[in-house]
Amino acid sequence: MIINRLEYCNFRNLKSKCIHPCGGMNIITGDNGQGKTNLLECIWMFNGVKSFRGSKDRELVAFGESSAWAELGFFAEDREQYARLEFKNGKREAFLNEIKKPAPSHLMGKLTSVIFSPVHLSLVKDGPGVRRKFTDSAICQVKPKYSVYLARYNRILNQRNALLKELSAYSDPYTAIEVWNRELAENGAVIISERIKYLARLSDTACEYHSGISDNKEKLEIIYKKKYTSETTVSEISHELSEQLNQSLKEDLQLKYTTKGPHRDDMDIYINGKSARQYASQGQQRSAVLSMKLAEATLADQITGTRPVILLDDVMSELDNVRKSFLLNELKEKQVFITCCDEASVSALARGKVFTVKSGDVSEK
């Protein structure tokens, strides 16, 4: 996928404009608060998902305006295509090639992008829930059926947890909860299996990127905290998970929630064999997350055949010159948008386009 035109009106603070990015590196410079991230957010919304900033649709309309719209001209599936988003009355409507879609989510798979922003540093810094969400979201993008298993698992989990609050009155709680254990194990095994396979590929690919970013001085590893391998069958995982659920029932009854299953899993991120969360510097943590996001984009291309647009927000800060040069010049055959405050940060750019944002007005240098 290559974006060749982006036009917008009343989106955030951005002044109405039509810009034409190049198919390679696009740098967006400007002081803080001028609208650089808003431009990336505008592109991101064409994924058909929510804003990566957690904003509601009505918050995307410029202050004092009743509506906003954005249009994207892009090349995908061997042809030129066109998409449009309209924001009005707190709702968003999506159009693809002038045909209105039932919901914005129907753009998923048609327009794809991967975003890195400072909030994603939580992948290293925060708890396991953030890393599970990253993994599950990435898999859903390349295997839509995975979302079905995920939704089913969460529904069964909620039902089992609700039952745990009532089972103290049962004379035989094991029999009462047996059916939920079986269904939870069956769906949970699929989730665990897919996570193991995906993270194994992500680790290998992210390691390559991180090696380039660090000038071969650092090795990145991502390990799913399970003893299974990519060769372990879903049936084997299901059997073991079922046993774990049965064995933990006494504890679950006391705590009133399910203590075993993929909803409790985590992954470890290591740099040169040490925990990135405990020992890595800010720059190293940023490089690790960036490598993971670039790997996510590469896997999406390998698995689906669709090359995502890469959106990198405020990625240059806390990176040394070697890491900056790698980002600017080594992400070949990819369309990239990078925001930064300091124009000096892009002095090493060999080729591409540079845009400047001032008070919401975007101009090409």
Coordinates of C-alpha atoms in Angstrom, one line a residue:
M1 CA 0.0 0.0 0.0
I2 CA 1.3 3.5 -0.9
I3 CA -0.4 6.7 0.0
N4 CA -0.1 9.3 -2.8
R5 CA -2.7 11.9 -1.7
L6 CA -4.0 13.0 1.7
E7 CA -6.7 15.7 1.9
Y8 CA -8.6 16.9 5.0
C9 CA -10.9 19.6 6.3
N10 CA -11.5 20.5 10.0
F11 CA -9.6 17.6 11.3
R12 CA -8.2 18.6 14.7
N13 CA -6.3 21.8 14.3
L14 CA -5.1 21.0 10.7
K15 CA -5.9 23.7 8.2
S16 CA -7.6 22.4 5.0
K17 CA -5.0 21.1 2.7
C18 CA -4.1 18.4 0.2
I19 CA -0.6 16.9 0.4
H20 CA 1.2 14.5 -1.8
P21 CA 3.7 12.3 0.1
C22 CA 6.4 10.3 -1.6
G23 CA 6.5 6.5 -1.6
G24 CA 9.5 6.4 0.7
M25 CA 10.5 8.6 3.6
N26 CA 8.3 11.5 4.6
I27 CA 9.6 13.7 7.4
I28 CA 7.1 16.0 9.3
T29 CA 8.8 18.7 11.3
G30 CA 7.6 21.5 13.6
D31 CA 7.5 22.6 17.2
N32 CA 5.4 20.8 19.8
G33 CA 1.7 21.5 19.6
Q34 CA 1.6 22.5 16.0
G35 CA -0.2 19.4 14.6
K36 CA 2.4 16.9 13.6
T37 CA 0.8 14.0 15.5
N38 CA -2.6 15.1 14.2
L39 CA -1.4 14.4 10.7
L40 CA -0.3 10.9 11.6
E41 CA -3.6 10.3 13.4
C42 CA -5.5 11.4 10.3
I43 CA -3.7 8.7 8.3
W44 CA -4.2 6.1 11.1
M45 CA -7.9 6.5 11.2
F46 CA -8.2 5.0 7.7
N47 CA -7.3 1.6 9.4
G48 CA -11.0 1.5 10.5
V49 CA -10.0 1.4 14.2
K50 CA -10.1 3.9 17.0
S51 CA -7.5 6.7 17.4
F52 CA -4.2 5.4 18.8
R53 CA -4.4 8.3 21.3
G54 CA -7.7 7.0 22.7
S55 CA -9.7 10.0 21.4
K56 CA -13.3 9.7 20.6
D57 CA -14.6 10.5 17.1
R58 CA -16.2 13.8 18.1
E59 CA -12.9 15.0 19.5
L60 CA -11.3 14.8 16.0
V61 CA -13.4 17.6 14.7
A62 CA -11.9 21.1 14.9
F63 CA -13.0 23.3 17.8
G64 CA -16.1 25.3 16.8
E65 CA -16.9 23.1 13.7
S66 CA -19.7 20.7 13.4
S67 CA -18.1 18.2 11.0
A68 CA -14.8 17.1 9.5
W69 CA -13.6 14.9 6.6
A70 CA -10.5 13.3 5.3
E71 CA -9.7 11.7 2.0
L72 CA -7.0 9.3 1.0
G73 CA -5.8 8.3 -2.4
F74 CA -3.7 5.2 -2.4
F75 CA -2.3 2.4 -4.5
A76 CA -3.1 -1.2 -3.3
E77 CA -4.1 -4.5 -4.9
D78 CA -2.5 -3.4 -8.2
R79 CA -4.8 -0.3 -8.6
E80 CA -5.4 3.2 -7.6
Q81 CA -8.1 3.5 -4.9
Y82 CA -9.8 6.2 -2.8
A83 CA -11.2 6.3 0.7
R84 CA -13.1 9.0 2.6
L85 CA -13.9 9.4 6.3
E86 CA -16.6 11.8 7.5
F87 CA -17.0 12.9 11.1
K88 CA -20.3 14.3 12.2
N89 CA -22.5 14.2 15.4
G90 CA -19.9 12.2 17.2
K91 CA -19.9 9.4 14.6
R92 CA -17.7 8.4 11.8
E93 CA -18.7 7.1 8.3
A94 CA -16.4 5.4 5.9
F95 CA -16.4 5.2 2.1
L96 CA -14.2 3.1 -0.1
N97 CA -14.1 3.8 -3.9
E98 CA -17.2 5.9 -3.4
I99 CA -19.1 3.1 -1.8
K100 CA -20.3 3.6 1.8
K101 CA -19.2 0.9 4.1
P102 CA -21.5 -0.5 6.8
A103 CA -19.0 0.5 9.5
P104 CA -15.5 2.1 9.6
S105 CA -14.1 -1.3 10.6
H106 CA -14.8 -2.6 7.1
L107 CA -11.8 -0.6 6.0
M108 CA -9.6 -3.0 8.0
G109 CA -7.4 -5.0 5.6
K110 CA -7.9 -2.5 2.8
L111 CA -5.8 0.3 4.3
T112 CA -3.1 -0.8 6.8
S113 CA -0.6 1.2 8.8
V114 CA 1.5 0.5 11.9
I115 CA 2.0 3.3 14.5
F116 CA 4.8 4.0 17.0
S117 CA 4.2 6.8 19.4
P118 CA 5.7 7.5 22.9
V119 CA 2.7 5.8 24.5
H120 CA 4.0 2.5 23.1
L121 CA 7.0 2.7 25.4
S122 CA 4.5 1.1 27.9
L123 CA 5.3 -2.2 26.1
V124 CA 8.5 -2.3 28.0
K125 CA 7.6 -0.2 31.1
D126 CA 4.1 -1.3 32.1
G127 CA 2.4 -4.5 33.1
P128 CA 1.6 -7.7 31.1
G129 CA -1.8 -6.5 30.0
V130 CA -0.2 -3.9 27.6
R131 CA 2.0 -6.6 26.0
R132 CA -1.0 -9.0 25.6
K133 CA -3.0 -6.3 23.9
F134 CA -0.1 -5.5 21.5
T135 CA 0.3 -9.2 20.6
D136 CA -3.4 -9.8 20.2
S137 CA -4.0 -6.7 18.1
A138 CA -1.0 -7.6 15.8
I139 CA -2.3 -11.1 15.3
C140 CA -5.8 -9.9 14.6
Q141 CA -4.5 -7.7 11.8
V142 CA -2.9 -10.7 10.0
K143 CA -5.4 -13.4 11.0
P144 CA -8.9 -11.9 11.4
K145 CA -10.3 -15.3 12.6
Y146 CA -8.1 -14.9 15.7
S147 CA -10.4 -12.2 17.0
V148 CA -13.3 -14.7 17.0
Y149 CA -11.4 -17.0 19.3
L150 CA -10.3 -14.1 21.5
A151 CA -13.9 -12.8 21.8
R152 CA -15.2 -16.3 22.6
Y153 CA -12.5 -16.9 25.2
N154 CA -13.2 -13.6 27.0
R155 CA -17.0 -14.3 27.0
I156 CA -16.4 -17.8 28.5
L157 CA -13.9 -16.3 31.0
N158 CA -16.5 -13.8 32.2
Q159 CA -19.1 -16.5 32.6
R160 CA -16.6 -18.7 34.5
N161 CA -15.7 -15.8 36.8
A162 CA -19.4 -15.0 37.4
L163 CA -19.9 -18.7 38.3
L164 CA -17.0 -18.7 40.7
K165 CA -18.8 -16.1 42.8
E166 CA -21.7 -18.5 43.3
L167 CA -20.0 -21.9 43.5
S168 CA -19.4 -21.8 47.3
A169 CA -23.1 -22.9 47.7
Y170 CA -22.6 -26.0 45.4
S171 CA -21.9 -29.4 47.0
D172 CA -19.8 -30.4 43.9
P173 CA -18.3 -27.3 42.3
Y174 CA -16.0 -29.3 40.1
T175 CA -18.9 -30.8 38.2
A176 CA -20.7 -27.5 38.0
I177 CA -17.8 -25.7 36.4
E178 CA -16.4 -28.6 34.2
V179 CA -18.1 -27.4 31.0
W180 CA -16.6 -23.9 31.3
N181 CA -13.2 -25.4 32.0
R182 CA -13.3 -27.5 28.8
E183 CA -14.5 -24.6 26.6
L184 CA -12.0 -22.2 28.2
A185 CA -9.2 -24.6 27.6
E186 CA -10.1 -25.3 24.0
N187 CA -10.3 -21.6 23.0
G188 CA -7.4 -20.6 25.2
A189 CA -5.2 -23.2 23.6
V190 CA -5.7 -21.7 20.2
I191 CA -4.8 -18.2 21.6
I192 CA -1.7 -19.5 23.2
S193 CA -0.6 -21.4 20.1
E194 CA -1.1 -18.4 17.8
R195 CA 0.8 -16.1 20.3
I196 CA 3.7 -18.5 20.4
K197 CA 4.0 -18.8 16.7
Y198 CA 3.6 -15.0 16.1
L199 CA 6.0 -13.9 18.8
A200 CA 8.7 -16.4 17.6
R201 CA 8.6 -14.7 14.2
L202 CA 8.3 -11.3 15.7
S203 CA 11.4 -11.9 17.9
D204 CA 13.5 -13.0 14.9
T205 CA 12.5 -10.0 12.8
A206 CA 12.7 -7.5 15.6
C207 CA 16.2 -8.8 16.4
E208 CA 17.3 -8.0 12.9
Y209 CA 15.9 -4.4 13.0
H210 CA 17.4 -3.8 16.5
S211 CA 20.8 -5.0 15.3
G212 CA 20.7 -2.5 12.5
I213 CA 19.4 0.3 14.8
S214 CA 22.1 -0.4 17.4
D215 CA 24.9 -0.8 14.8
N216 CA 25.2 -4.5 15.7
K217 CA 26.0 -3.7 19.4
E218 CA 22.8 -5.1 20.9
K219 CA 20.7 -8.2 20.6
L220 CA 17.0 -8.1 21.2
E221 CA 15.0 -11.1 22.3
I222 CA 11.2 -11.5 22.9
I223 CA 10.1 -14.6 24.7
Y224 CA 6.6 -15.7 25.5
K225 CA 6.6 -16.9 29.1
K226 CA 5.4 -20.4 28.4
K227 CA 7.3 -23.7 28.1
Y228 CA 5.6 -24.5 24.8
T229 CA 7.2 -24.2 21.4
S230 CA 5.9 -23.6 17.9
E231 CA 5.8 -27.3 17.5
T232 CA 3.4 -27.9 20.5
T233 CA 0.0 -28.8 19.2
V234 CA -3.2 -27.0 20.2
S235 CA -4.5 -30.3 21.5
E236 CA -1.5 -30.7 23.8
I237 CA -1.9 -27.1 25.1
S238 CA -5.6 -27.6 25.6
H239 CA -5.1 -30.8 27.7
E240 CA -2.5 -29.1 29.9
L241 CA -4.6 -25.9 30.3
S242 CA -7.6 -28.0 31.3
E243 CA -5.6 -29.7 34.0
Q244 CA -4.3 -26.3 35.3
L245 CA -7.9 -25.0 35.5
N246 CA -9.0 -28.1 37.5
Q247 CA -6.0 -27.9 39.8
S248 CA -6.4 -24.2 40.5
L249 CA -10.2 -24.4 41.2
K250 CA -9.7 -24.2 45.0
E251 CA -7.6 -21.0 44.7
D252 CA -10.1 -19.6 42.1
L253 CA -13.0 -20.2 44.4
Q254 CA -11.2 -18.2 47.1
L255 CA -10.2 -15.4 44.9
K256 CA -13.4 -15.4 42.9
Y257 CA -11.6 -15.2 39.5
T258 CA -9.7 -17.4 37.1
T259 CA -6.0 -17.5 37.8
K260 CA -4.8 -19.7 34.9
G261 CA -5.1 -19.1 31.2
P262 CA -3.8 -16.8 28.4
H263 CA -5.4 -13.8 30.0
R264 CA -2.7 -14.0 32.6
D265 CA 0.3 -14.6 30.3
D266 CA 3.2 -12.3 29.6
M267 CA 6.3 -12.0 27.4
D268 CA 9.9 -11.0 28.4
I269 CA 11.9 -8.4 26.4
Y270 CA 15.6 -8.8 26.7
I271 CA 18.5 -6.6 25.4
N272 CA 21.9 -8.4 25.5
G273 CA 20.4 -11.0 27.8
K274 CA 19.1 -8.5 30.4
S275 CA 15.6 -7.4 31.1
A276 CA 14.8 -4.3 29.1
R277 CA 12.3 -3.2 31.7
Q278 CA 14.9 -3.3 34.5
Y279 CA 18.2 -2.4 32.9
A280 CA 17.7 -0.7 29.5
S281 CA 18.1 3.1 29.2
Q282 CA 15.3 5.3 27.7
G283 CA 17.0 5.2 24.3
Q284 CA 17.4 1.4 24.4
Q285 CA 13.8 0.9 25.4
R286 CA 12.7 3.2 22.6
S287 CA 14.8 1.3 20.2
A288 CA 13.4 -2.0 21.4
V289 CA 9.8 -0.9 21.0
L290 CA 10.6 0.6 17.6
S291 CA 12.1 -2.6 16.4
M292 CA 9.0 -4.5 17.5
K293 CA 6.7 -2.1 15.6
L294 CA 8.9 -2.4 12.5
A295 CA 8.8 -6.1 12.8
E296 CA 5.0 -6.0 13.1
A297 CA 4.8 -4.1 9.8
T298 CA 7.2 -6.6 8.1
L299 CA 5.2 -9.6 9.3
A300 CA 2.0 -8.1 8.1
D301 CA 3.6 -7.8 4.7
Q302 CA 4.9 -11.4 4.8
I303 CA 1.7 -12.9 6.0
T304 CA -1.0 -10.9 4.1
G305 CA 1.0 -9.6 1.2
T306 CA 0.0 -6.1 2.1
R307 CA 2.8 -3.7 3.0
P308 CA 1.6 -1.4 5.8
V309 CA 2.5 2.3 5.9
I310 CA 4.7 3.0 8.9
L311 CA 3.9 6.0 11.1
L312 CA 6.6 7.0 13.6
D313 CA 5.6 9.7 16.1
D314 CA 8.4 11.5 18.0
V315 CA 10.7 8.6 17.4
M316 CA 14.0 10.6 17.1
S317 CA 14.2 11.9 20.7
E318 CA 16.7 10.0 22.9
L319 CA 18.2 8.2 19.8
D320 CA 21.9 8.7 19.0
N321 CA 23.0 9.7 15.5
V322 CA 23.7 6.1 14.4
R323 CA 20.1 5.0 15.3
K324 CA 18.7 8.1 13.6
S325 CA 20.6 7.5 10.4
F326 CA 19.4 3.9 10.3
L327 CA 15.8 5.0 10.5
L328 CA 16.1 7.7 7.9
N329 CA 18.0 5.7 5.3
E330 CA 17.7 1.9 5.9
L331 CA 13.9 1.3 5.8
K332 CA 14.0 0.6 2.1
E333 CA 10.9 -0.2 0.1
K334 CA 8.6 1.1 2.8
Q335 CA 6.5 4.2 2.9
V336 CA 7.3 5.9 6.2
F337 CA 6.0 9.1 8.0
I338 CA 8.2 10.4 10.8
T339 CA 7.5 13.4 13.0
C340 CA 10.3 15.3 14.8
C341 CA 10.7 18.7 16.4
D342 CA 14.3 19.4 15.4
E343 CA 15.1 19.7 11.7
A344 CA 18.7 19.0 12.5
S345 CA 17.6 15.4 13.3
V346 CA 16.9 14.8 9.6
S347 CA 20.1 16.2 8.3
A348 CA 21.3 12.7 7.4
L349 CA 18.3 12.0 5.2
A350 CA 19.5 10.8 1.8
R351 CA 16.2 11.0 -0.1
G352 CA 12.5 11.7 0.6
K353 CA 10.2 14.6 1.3
V354 CA 10.1 17.0 4.2
F355 CA 6.9 18.7 5.4
T356 CA 6.7 21.5 8.0
V357 CA 3.7 22.0 10.3
K358 CA 3.0 25.4 11.9
S359 CA -0.3 26.2 13.6
G360 CA -1.9 23.4 11.8
D361 CA -0.7 24.5 8.3
V362 CA 1.3 21.8 6.5
S363 CA 3.7 22.9 3.8
E364 CA 6.3 21.0 1.8
K365 CA 9.9 22.2 1.9

